[in-house]
PDB file of C-alpha atoms and ligand atoms in Angstrom:
ATOM      1  CA  MET P   1       3.994  -5.054 -24.062  1.00 40.00           C
ATOM      2  CA  ALA P   2       0.634  -6.389 -25.276  1.00 38.00           C
ATOM      3  CA  ASP P   3      -2.265  -4.331 -24.065  1.00 39.00           C
ATOM      4  CA  THR P   4      -5.262  -6.318 -25.212  1.00 35.00           C
ATOM      5  CA  ARG P   5      -6.817  -6.636 -21.783  1.00 35.00           C
ATOM      6  CA  THR P   6      -7.075  -2.958 -21.010  1.00 36.00           C
ATOM      7  CA  SER P   7      -7.941  -1.851 -24.531  1.00 33.00           C
ATOM      8  CA  ARG P   8     -10.960  -4.153 -24.502  1.00 35.00           C
ATOM      9  CA  LEU P   9     -12.493  -2.251 -21.621  1.00 36.00           C
ATOM     10  CA  PRO P  10     -15.368  -0.064 -22.830  1.00 36.00           C
ATOM     11  CA  LEU P  11     -14.576   3.615 -22.735  1.00 40.00           C
ATOM     12  CA  MET P  12     -18.040   4.701 -21.700  1.00 49.00           C
ATOM     13  CA  ALA P  13     -19.219   1.947 -19.387  1.00 62.00           C
ATOM     14  CA  ALA P  14     -22.634   2.120 -17.733  1.00 81.00           C
ATOM     15  CA  LYS P  15     -22.536   4.035 -14.465  1.00 89.00           C
ATOM     16  CA  GLN P  16     -22.446   1.758 -11.467  1.00 93.00           C
ATOM     17  CA  ILE P  17     -24.715   2.418  -8.512  1.00 96.00           C
ATOM     18  CA  LEU P  18     -24.311   0.651  -5.188  1.00 97.00           C
ATOM     19  CA  VAL P  19     -27.639   0.487  -3.368  1.00 98.00           C
ATOM     20  CA  VAL P  20     -27.343   0.076   0.410  1.00 97.00           C
ATOM     21  CA  GLU P  21     -30.810  -0.786   1.681  1.00 96.00           C
ATOM     22  CA  ASP P  22     -31.909  -3.488   4.119  1.00 95.00           C
ATOM     23  CA  GLU P  23     -35.519  -3.787   2.957  1.00 94.00           C
ATOM     24  CA  LYS P  24     -35.723  -6.199   0.063  1.00 95.00           C
ATOM     25  CA  PRO P  25     -38.914  -4.860  -1.602  1.00 94.00           C
ATOM     26  CA  ILE P  26     -37.433  -1.353  -1.755  1.00 93.00           C
ATOM     27  CA  ARG P  27     -34.067  -2.670  -2.922  1.00 95.00           C
ATOM     28  CA  ASP P  28     -35.795  -4.661  -5.667  1.00 95.00           C
ATOM     29  CA  MET P  29     -37.875  -1.695  -6.764  1.00 94.00           C
ATOM     30  CA  ILE P  30     -34.808   0.565  -6.918  1.00 95.00           C
ATOM     31  CA  GLY P  31     -32.751  -2.092  -8.704  1.00 95.00           C
ATOM     32  CA  PHE P  32     -35.453  -2.578 -11.299  1.00 94.00           C
ATOM     33  CA  ALA P  33     -35.864   1.155 -11.924  1.00 92.00           C
ATOM     34  CA  LEU P  34     -32.142   1.845 -12.162  1.00 93.00           C
ATOM     35  CA  ARG P  35     -31.381  -1.094 -14.452  1.00 93.00           C
ATOM     36  CA  ARG P  36     -34.176   0.031 -16.726  1.00 90.00           C
ATOM     37  CA  ALA P  37     -32.607   3.489 -16.799  1.00 87.00           C
ATOM     38  CA  GLY P  38     -29.330   1.956 -17.999  1.00 87.00           C
ATOM     39  CA  PHE P  39     -27.384   1.826 -14.748  1.00 91.00           C
ATOM     40  CA  GLU P  40     -25.398  -1.124 -13.534  1.00 93.00           C
ATOM     41  CA  VAL P  41     -26.706  -1.916 -10.057  1.00 96.00           C
ATOM     42  CA  ARG P  42     -25.044  -3.630  -7.132  1.00 96.00           C
ATOM     43  CA  GLU P  43     -26.784  -4.204  -3.836  1.00 97.00           C
ATOM     44  CA  ALA P  44     -25.804  -4.366  -0.197  1.00 97.00           C
ATOM     45  CA  VAL P  45     -28.118  -5.181   2.705  1.00 96.00           C
ATOM     46  CA  ASP P  46     -26.070  -3.472   5.389  1.00 95.00           C
ATOM     47  CA  VAL P  47     -22.905  -1.508   6.075  1.00 95.00           C
ATOM     48  CA  ARG P  48     -20.760  -4.626   6.294  1.00 95.00           C
ATOM     49  CA  ALA P  49     -21.894  -5.805   2.845  1.00 96.00           C
ATOM     50  CA  ALA P  50     -21.425  -2.281   1.486  1.00 96.00           C
ATOM     51  CA  ARG P  51     -17.819  -2.208   2.711  1.00 95.00           C
ATOM     52  CA  ALA P  52     -17.147  -5.525   0.971  1.00 95.00           C
ATOM     53  CA  GLU P  53     -18.631  -4.151  -2.271  1.00 94.00           C
ATOM     54  CA  LEU P  54     -16.583  -0.967  -2.000  1.00 94.00           C
ATOM     55  CA  ALA P  55     -13.395  -2.967  -1.459  1.00 91.00           C
ATOM     56  CA  ASN P  56     -14.185  -5.058  -4.511  1.00 88.00           C
ATOM     57  CA  ARG P  57     -14.914  -2.210  -6.871  1.00 88.00           C
ATOM     58  CA  ARG P  58     -15.565   1.463  -6.604  1.00 91.00           C
ATOM     59  CA  PRO P  59     -19.077   2.388  -7.834  1.00 94.00           C
ATOM     60  CA  ASP P  60     -19.895   5.751  -9.424  1.00 93.00           C
ATOM     61  CA  LEU P  61     -22.481   6.584  -6.798  1.00 95.00           C
ATOM     62  CA  LEU P  62     -23.864   5.244  -3.531  1.00 96.00           C
ATOM     63  CA  LEU P  63     -27.560   5.213  -2.825  1.00 97.00           C
ATOM     64  CA  MET P  64     -27.684   4.952   0.940  1.00 95.00           C
ATOM     65  CA  ASP P  65     -30.682   4.252   3.105  1.00 93.00           C
ATOM     66  CA  TRP P  66     -30.700   6.258   6.339  1.00 90.00           C
ATOM     67  CA  MET P  67     -32.195   3.496   8.512  1.00 89.00           C
ATOM     68  CA  LEU P  68     -29.943   0.465   8.374  1.00 91.00           C
ATOM     69  CA  PRO P  69     -29.340  -2.217  11.002  1.00 90.00           C
ATOM     70  CA  GLU P  70     -26.286  -1.784  13.254  1.00 86.00           C
ATOM     71  CA  MET P  71     -24.983   1.435  11.745  1.00 89.00           C
ATOM     72  CA  SER P  72     -27.124   4.174  10.214  1.00 89.00           C
ATOM     73  CA  GLY P  73     -26.580   5.307   6.654  1.00 91.00           C
ATOM     74  CA  ILE P  74     -25.667   8.766   7.873  1.00 90.00           C
ATOM     75  CA  GLU P  75     -22.962   7.475  10.193  1.00 92.00           C
ATOM     76  CA  PHE P  76     -21.571   5.303   7.400  1.00 94.00           C
ATOM     77  CA  THR P  77     -21.584   8.317   5.058  1.00 93.00           C
ATOM     78  CA  ARG P  78     -19.631  10.306   7.671  1.00 92.00           C
ATOM     79  CA  GLN P  79     -17.061   7.520   7.810  1.00 93.00           C
ATOM     80  CA  LEU P  80     -16.740   7.441   4.022  1.00 93.00           C
ATOM     81  CA  LYS P  81     -16.220  11.188   3.909  1.00 89.00           C
ATOM     82  CA  ARG P  82     -13.295  10.815   6.332  1.00 89.00           C
ATOM     83  CA  ASP P  83     -11.695   8.178   4.090  1.00 89.00           C
ATOM     84  CA  SER P  84      -9.242   9.811   1.687  1.00 82.00           C
ATOM     85  CA  ASP P  85      -9.903   7.170  -0.997  1.00 85.00           C
ATOM     86  CA  LEU P  86     -13.681   7.343  -0.812  1.00 89.00           C
ATOM     87  CA  ARG P  87     -14.539  10.870   0.235  1.00 86.00           C
ATOM     88  CA  ASP P  88     -15.252  12.026  -3.311  1.00 86.00           C
ATOM     89  CA  LEU P  89     -17.643   9.148  -3.955  1.00 92.00           C
ATOM     90  CA  PRO P  90     -21.083  10.758  -4.351  1.00 93.00           C
ATOM     91  CA  VAL P  91     -23.759   9.673  -1.897  1.00 94.00           C
ATOM     92  CA  ILE P  92     -27.512  10.131  -2.205  1.00 93.00           C
ATOM     93  CA  MET P  93     -29.339   9.485   1.034  1.00 90.00           C
ATOM     94  CA  LEU P  94     -32.713   7.740   1.082  1.00 90.00           C
ATOM     95  CA  THR P  95     -34.994   8.367   3.968  1.00 84.00           C
ATOM     96  CA  ALA P  96     -38.561   8.049   5.111  1.00 79.00           C
ATOM     97  CA  ARG P  97     -38.157  11.213   7.134  1.00 68.00           C
ATOM     98  CA  ALA P  98     -39.170  14.365   5.368  1.00 65.00           C
ATOM     99  CA  GLU P  99     -38.227  16.837   8.041  1.00 64.00           C
ATOM    100  CA  GLU P 100     -36.047  19.759   7.099  1.00 65.00           C
ATOM    101  CA  SER P 101     -33.741  19.209  10.086  1.00 71.00           C
ATOM    102  CA  ASP P 102     -33.085  15.643   8.910  1.00 72.00           C
ATOM    103  CA  LYS P 103     -32.285  16.880   5.454  1.00 69.00           C
ATOM    104  CA  VAL P 104     -29.785  19.345   6.884  1.00 70.00           C
ATOM    105  CA  ALA P 105     -28.233  16.605   9.045  1.00 74.00           C
ATOM    106  CA  GLY P 106     -27.947  14.336   6.003  1.00 71.00           C
ATOM    107  CA  LEU P 107     -26.252  16.959   3.890  1.00 73.00           C
ATOM    108  CA  GLU P 108     -23.953  18.022   6.714  1.00 73.00           C
ATOM    109  CA  GLY P 109     -23.008  14.372   7.159  1.00 77.00           C
ATOM    110  CA  GLY P 110     -21.592  14.505   3.649  1.00 80.00           C
ATOM    111  CA  ALA P 111     -24.460  13.302   1.459  1.00 85.00           C
ATOM    112  CA  ASP P 112     -24.596  14.998  -1.954  1.00 84.00           C
ATOM    113  CA  ASP P 113     -28.354  14.843  -2.178  1.00 84.00           C
ATOM    114  CA  TYR P 114     -31.367  13.516  -0.361  1.00 84.00           C
ATOM    115  CA  VAL P 115     -34.452  11.657  -1.586  1.00 86.00           C
ATOM    116  CA  THR P 116     -37.475  11.154   0.623  1.00 84.00           C
ATOM    117  CA  LYS P 117     -39.509   7.926   0.551  1.00 84.00           C
ATOM    118  CA  PRO P 118     -41.864   7.355  -1.088  1.00 83.00           C
ATOM    119  CA  PHE P 119     -40.263   8.568  -4.302  1.00 84.00           C
ATOM    120  CA  SER P 120     -41.010   7.780  -7.914  1.00 84.00           C
ATOM    121  CA  PRO P 121     -38.400   5.841  -9.912  1.00 85.00           C
ATOM    122  CA  ARG P 122     -38.326   8.765 -12.317  1.00 82.00           C
ATOM    123  CA  GLU P 123     -37.481  11.229  -9.571  1.00 83.00           C
ATOM    124  CA  LEU P 124     -34.759   8.944  -8.243  1.00 89.00           C
ATOM    125  CA  VAL P 125     -33.159   8.537 -11.682  1.00 87.00           C
ATOM    126  CA  ALA P 126     -33.296  12.304 -12.244  1.00 82.00           C
ATOM    127  CA  ARG P 127     -31.584  12.990  -8.896  1.00 85.00           C
ATOM    128  CA  ILE P 128     -28.900  10.395  -9.619  1.00 89.00           C
ATOM    129  CA  ASN P 129     -28.216  11.893 -13.035  1.00 83.00           C
ATOM    130  CA  ALA P 130     -28.050  15.382 -11.534  1.00 80.00           C
ATOM    131  CA  VAL P 131     -25.468  14.315  -8.943  1.00 84.00           C
ATOM    132  CA  LEU P 132     -23.440  12.388 -11.541  1.00 85.00           C
ATOM    133  CA  ARG P 133     -23.412  15.456 -13.793  1.00 76.00           C
ATOM    134  CA  ARG P 134     -22.084  17.543 -10.933  1.00 75.00           C
ATOM    135  CA  VAL P 135     -19.259  15.151 -10.116  1.00 75.00           C
ATOM    136  CA  ASP P 136     -18.415  13.668 -13.522  1.00 67.00           C
ATOM    137  CA  PRO P 137     -17.136  16.104 -16.121  1.00 59.00           C
ATOM    138  CA  ALA P 138     -17.708  13.567 -18.904  1.00 60.00           C
ATOM    139  CA  VAL P 139     -21.435  13.671 -18.230  1.00 59.00           C
ATOM    140  CA  GLU P 140     -21.395  17.440 -18.088  1.00 56.00           C
ATOM    141  CA  GLY P 141     -19.566  17.830 -21.399  1.00 62.00           C
ATOM    142  CA  ALA P 142     -16.889  20.078 -19.906  1.00 66.00           C
ATOM    143  CA  VAL P 143     -13.499  20.487 -21.540  1.00 77.00           C
ATOM    144  CA  PHE P 144     -10.420  20.673 -19.306  1.00 80.00           C
ATOM    145  CA  GLU P 145      -7.485  22.846 -20.199  1.00 83.00           C
ATOM    146  CA  PHE P 146      -4.097  23.341 -18.562  1.00 86.00           C
ATOM    147  CA  ASP P 147      -1.556  25.640 -20.212  1.00 88.00           C
ATOM    148  CA  GLY P 148      -2.800  24.800 -23.712  1.00 91.00           C
ATOM    149  CA  LEU P 149      -3.280  21.083 -23.115  1.00 93.00           C
ATOM    150  CA  THR P 150      -6.971  20.235 -23.545  1.00 91.00           C
ATOM    151  CA  VAL P 151      -8.949  17.087 -22.855  1.00 89.00           C
ATOM    152  CA  ASP P 152     -12.500  16.704 -24.100  1.00 86.00           C
ATOM    153  CA  PRO P 153     -14.077  13.787 -22.166  1.00 79.00           C
ATOM    154  CA  VAL P 154     -17.096  13.567 -24.456  1.00 77.00           C
ATOM    155  CA  ALA P 155     -15.131  13.481 -27.723  1.00 81.00           C
ATOM    156  CA  HIS P 156     -12.296  11.488 -26.059  1.00 85.00           C
ATOM    157  CA  ARG P 157      -9.863  13.882 -27.625  1.00 89.00           C
ATOM    158  CA  VAL P 158      -6.678  15.511 -26.424  1.00 94.00           C
ATOM    159  CA  LEU P 159      -5.256  18.620 -28.054  1.00 94.00           C
ATOM    160  CA  ALA P 160      -1.877  20.201 -27.429  1.00 95.00           C
ATOM    161  CA  ARG P 161      -2.157  23.852 -28.434  1.00 92.00           C
ATOM    162  CA  GLY P 162      -4.738  22.790 -31.013  1.00 91.00           C
ATOM    163  CA  ALA P 163      -2.820  19.801 -32.380  1.00 94.00           C
ATOM    164  CA  PRO P 164      -4.295  16.333 -31.777  1.00 94.00           C
ATOM    165  CA  VAL P 165      -2.309  14.099 -29.436  1.00 95.00           C
ATOM    166  CA  ALA P 166      -2.400  10.396 -30.360  1.00 93.00           C
ATOM    167  CA  LEU P 167      -2.963   8.295 -27.236  1.00 93.00           C
ATOM    168  CA  GLY P 168      -3.841   4.661 -26.643  1.00 90.00           C
ATOM    169  CA  PRO P 169      -7.139   4.062 -24.808  1.00 88.00           C
ATOM    170  CA  THR P 170      -5.465   3.423 -21.463  1.00 90.00           C
ATOM    171  CA  GLU P 171      -3.190   6.453 -21.747  1.00 94.00           C
ATOM    172  CA  TYR P 172      -6.235   8.493 -22.674  1.00 93.00           C
ATOM    173  CA  ARG P 173      -8.168   7.346 -19.609  1.00 90.00           C
ATOM    174  CA  MET P 174      -5.135   7.986 -17.463  1.00 94.00           C
ATOM    175  CA  LEU P 175      -4.691  11.528 -18.774  1.00 94.00           C
ATOM    176  CA  GLU P 176      -8.392  12.275 -18.443  1.00 90.00           C
ATOM    177  CA  PHE P 177      -8.300  11.069 -14.849  1.00 88.00           C
ATOM    178  CA  PHE P 178      -5.216  13.159 -14.094  1.00 91.00           C
ATOM    179  CA  MET P 179      -6.573  16.290 -15.731  1.00 87.00           C
ATOM    180  CA  THR P 180      -9.875  16.020 -13.875  1.00 79.00           C
ATOM    181  CA  HIS P 181      -8.017  15.409 -10.585  1.00 79.00           C
ATOM    182  CA  PRO P 182      -5.024  17.747 -10.781  1.00 79.00           C
ATOM    183  CA  ASP P 183      -2.484  18.572  -8.076  1.00 81.00           C
ATOM    184  CA  ARG P 184      -3.198  15.458  -6.056  1.00 81.00           C
ATOM    185  CA  VAL P 185      -0.875  12.522  -5.543  1.00 88.00           C
ATOM    186  CA  TYR P 186      -2.291   9.091  -6.399  1.00 89.00           C
ATOM    187  CA  SER P 187      -0.596   5.838  -5.461  1.00 91.00           C
ATOM    188  CA  ARG P 188      -0.287   3.095  -8.077  1.00 91.00           C
ATOM    189  CA  GLU P 189      -2.974   1.171  -6.214  1.00 86.00           C
ATOM    190  CA  GLN P 190      -5.345   4.135  -6.297  1.00 84.00           C
ATOM    191  CA  LEU P 191      -4.699   4.669 -10.006  1.00 89.00           C
ATOM    192  CA  LEU P 192      -5.440   0.998 -10.720  1.00 85.00           C
ATOM    193  CA  ASP P 193      -8.670   1.291  -8.804  1.00 79.00           C
ATOM    194  CA  ARG P 194      -9.750   4.572 -10.379  1.00 80.00           C
ATOM    195  CA  ILE P 195      -8.672   3.948 -13.973  1.00 83.00           C
ATOM    196  CA  TRP P 196      -9.093   0.180 -14.372  1.00 79.00           C
ATOM    197  CA  GLY P 197     -11.494  -0.708 -11.550  1.00 69.00           C
ATOM    198  CA  GLY P 198     -10.454  -2.682  -8.467  1.00 59.00           C
ATOM    199  CA  ASN P 199     -11.370  -6.188  -9.585  1.00 62.00           C
ATOM    200  CA  VAL P 200      -9.214  -6.199 -12.720  1.00 66.00           C
ATOM    201  CA  TYR P 201      -5.964  -8.049 -12.189  1.00 74.00           C
ATOM    202  CA  ILE P 202      -3.113  -5.849 -13.323  1.00 77.00           C
ATOM    203  CA  GLU P 203       0.313  -5.573 -11.757  1.00 82.00           C
ATOM    204  CA  GLU P 204       1.127  -2.219 -10.267  1.00 82.00           C
ATOM    205  CA  ARG P 205       4.219  -1.851 -12.441  1.00 86.00           C
ATOM    206  CA  THR P 206       1.875  -1.829 -15.466  1.00 88.00           C
ATOM    207  CA  ILE P 207       1.006   1.687 -14.320  1.00 91.00           C
ATOM    208  CA  ASP P 208       4.625   2.708 -14.855  1.00 94.00           C
ATOM    209  CA  VAL P 209       4.500   1.395 -18.428  1.00 93.00           C
ATOM    210  CA  HIS P 210       1.420   3.464 -19.222  1.00 94.00           C
ATOM    211  CA  ILE P 211       2.895   6.504 -17.493  1.00 96.00           C
ATOM    212  CA  ARG P 212       5.971   6.185 -19.729  1.00 96.00           C
ATOM    213  CA  ARG P 213       3.814   5.921 -22.843  1.00 96.00           C
ATOM    214  CA  LEU P 214       1.740   8.888 -21.775  1.00 97.00           C
ATOM    215  CA  ARG P 215       4.838  11.013 -21.167  1.00 97.00           C
ATOM    216  CA  LYS P 216       6.281   9.961 -24.517  1.00 97.00           C
ATOM    217  CA  ALA P 217       3.108  11.044 -26.322  1.00 96.00           C
ATOM    218  CA  LEU P 218       3.156  14.394 -24.530  1.00 97.00           C
ATOM    219  CA  GLU P 219       6.901  14.938 -24.855  1.00 96.00           C
ATOM    220  CA  GLU P 220       6.983  16.559 -28.299  1.00 93.00           C
ATOM    221  CA  PHE P 221       4.621  19.255 -26.990  1.00 95.00           C
ATOM    222  CA  GLY P 222       6.539  19.715 -23.752  1.00 94.00           C
ATOM    223  CA  TYR P 223       3.672  18.538 -21.557  1.00 96.00           C
ATOM    224  CA  ASP P 224       5.396  15.420 -20.225  1.00 96.00           C
ATOM    225  CA  ARG P 225       6.616  17.511 -17.271  1.00 95.00           C
ATOM    226  CA  MET P 226       3.004  17.714 -16.010  1.00 95.00           C
ATOM    227  CA  VAL P 227       2.931  13.953 -15.363  1.00 97.00           C
ATOM    228  CA  GLN P 228       5.057  13.911 -12.251  1.00 96.00           C
ATOM    229  CA  THR P 229       6.553  11.129 -10.203  1.00 96.00           C
ATOM    230  CA  VAL P 230       6.276  11.658  -6.463  1.00 94.00           C
ATOM    231  CA  ARG P 231       8.976   9.504  -4.963  1.00 93.00           C
ATOM    232  CA  GLY P 232       7.667   6.817  -2.632  1.00 91.00           C
ATOM    233  CA  ALA P 233       4.067   7.970  -3.122  1.00 92.00           C
ATOM    234  CA  GLY P 234       2.918   7.664  -6.738  1.00 94.00           C
ATOM    235  CA  TYR P 235       2.035  10.099  -9.489  1.00 96.00           C
ATOM    236  CA  ARG P 236       0.538  13.538  -9.801  1.00 94.00           C
ATOM    237  CA  PHE P 237      -0.631  15.736 -12.651  1.00 93.00           C
ATOM    238  CA  SER P 238       0.332  19.346 -12.135  1.00 90.00           C
ATOM    239  CA  THR P 239       1.236  22.413 -14.140  1.00 84.00           C
ATOM    240  CA  HIS P 240       3.573  23.459 -11.342  1.00 81.00           C
ATOM    241  CA  ALA P 241       7.207  22.378 -11.331  1.00 75.00           C
ATOM    242  CA  GLU P 242       7.947  19.069  -9.599  1.00 66.00           C
TER     243      GLU P 242
HETATM  244 CA1   CA J 301     -34.022   0.708   5.951  1.00 55.69          CA
END
């Protein structure tokens, strides 16, 4: 099967930030600063618009204003953290309130960090990078290893007991995703969203094709057993027996 569409996707795309802020001047200032720092920026004026953006495509991080019309940013963050698909999406809360008790409430609500207005663009970018480094192993430069199978997200390299494993770009991204999210079942829909991005049109059975290719590449080293089918649910990467 031809694979031109997926192989054209950049491997190291700019990180996408969704800014949820109702005040236009602040949204514009943040958008300007983040774009200049190399981020791809999407904007939402309220919770409803943010939900639509999230359904369209998963960003790498949410910058969430505390004071929003209708529903507060903290309540929305709580809702996201109860959503199994979105709970690991990092959230930085923006607020005009500098009180320690508010900070605690924000973090307990599930925010990963907290920036108090007024902030400098430089500070904001630094905080975003710090949170992304914590959640994204590729930014951190970590290498992941399971029973002798190693993935290096920075070098985009996979080694099986020291021997290079030849993978296509999509199989590579799939394996990197699996190895950085082990022992969890992902549906085909979730894998499409997490590996390709939600607004790319690909049939779900395409996942099965890439899973087969990935297993085939791992087979000669005996690692194909780690890419497991969970009947009726999807796929899982695990070193434990199926
Ligand atoms: Ca506001």
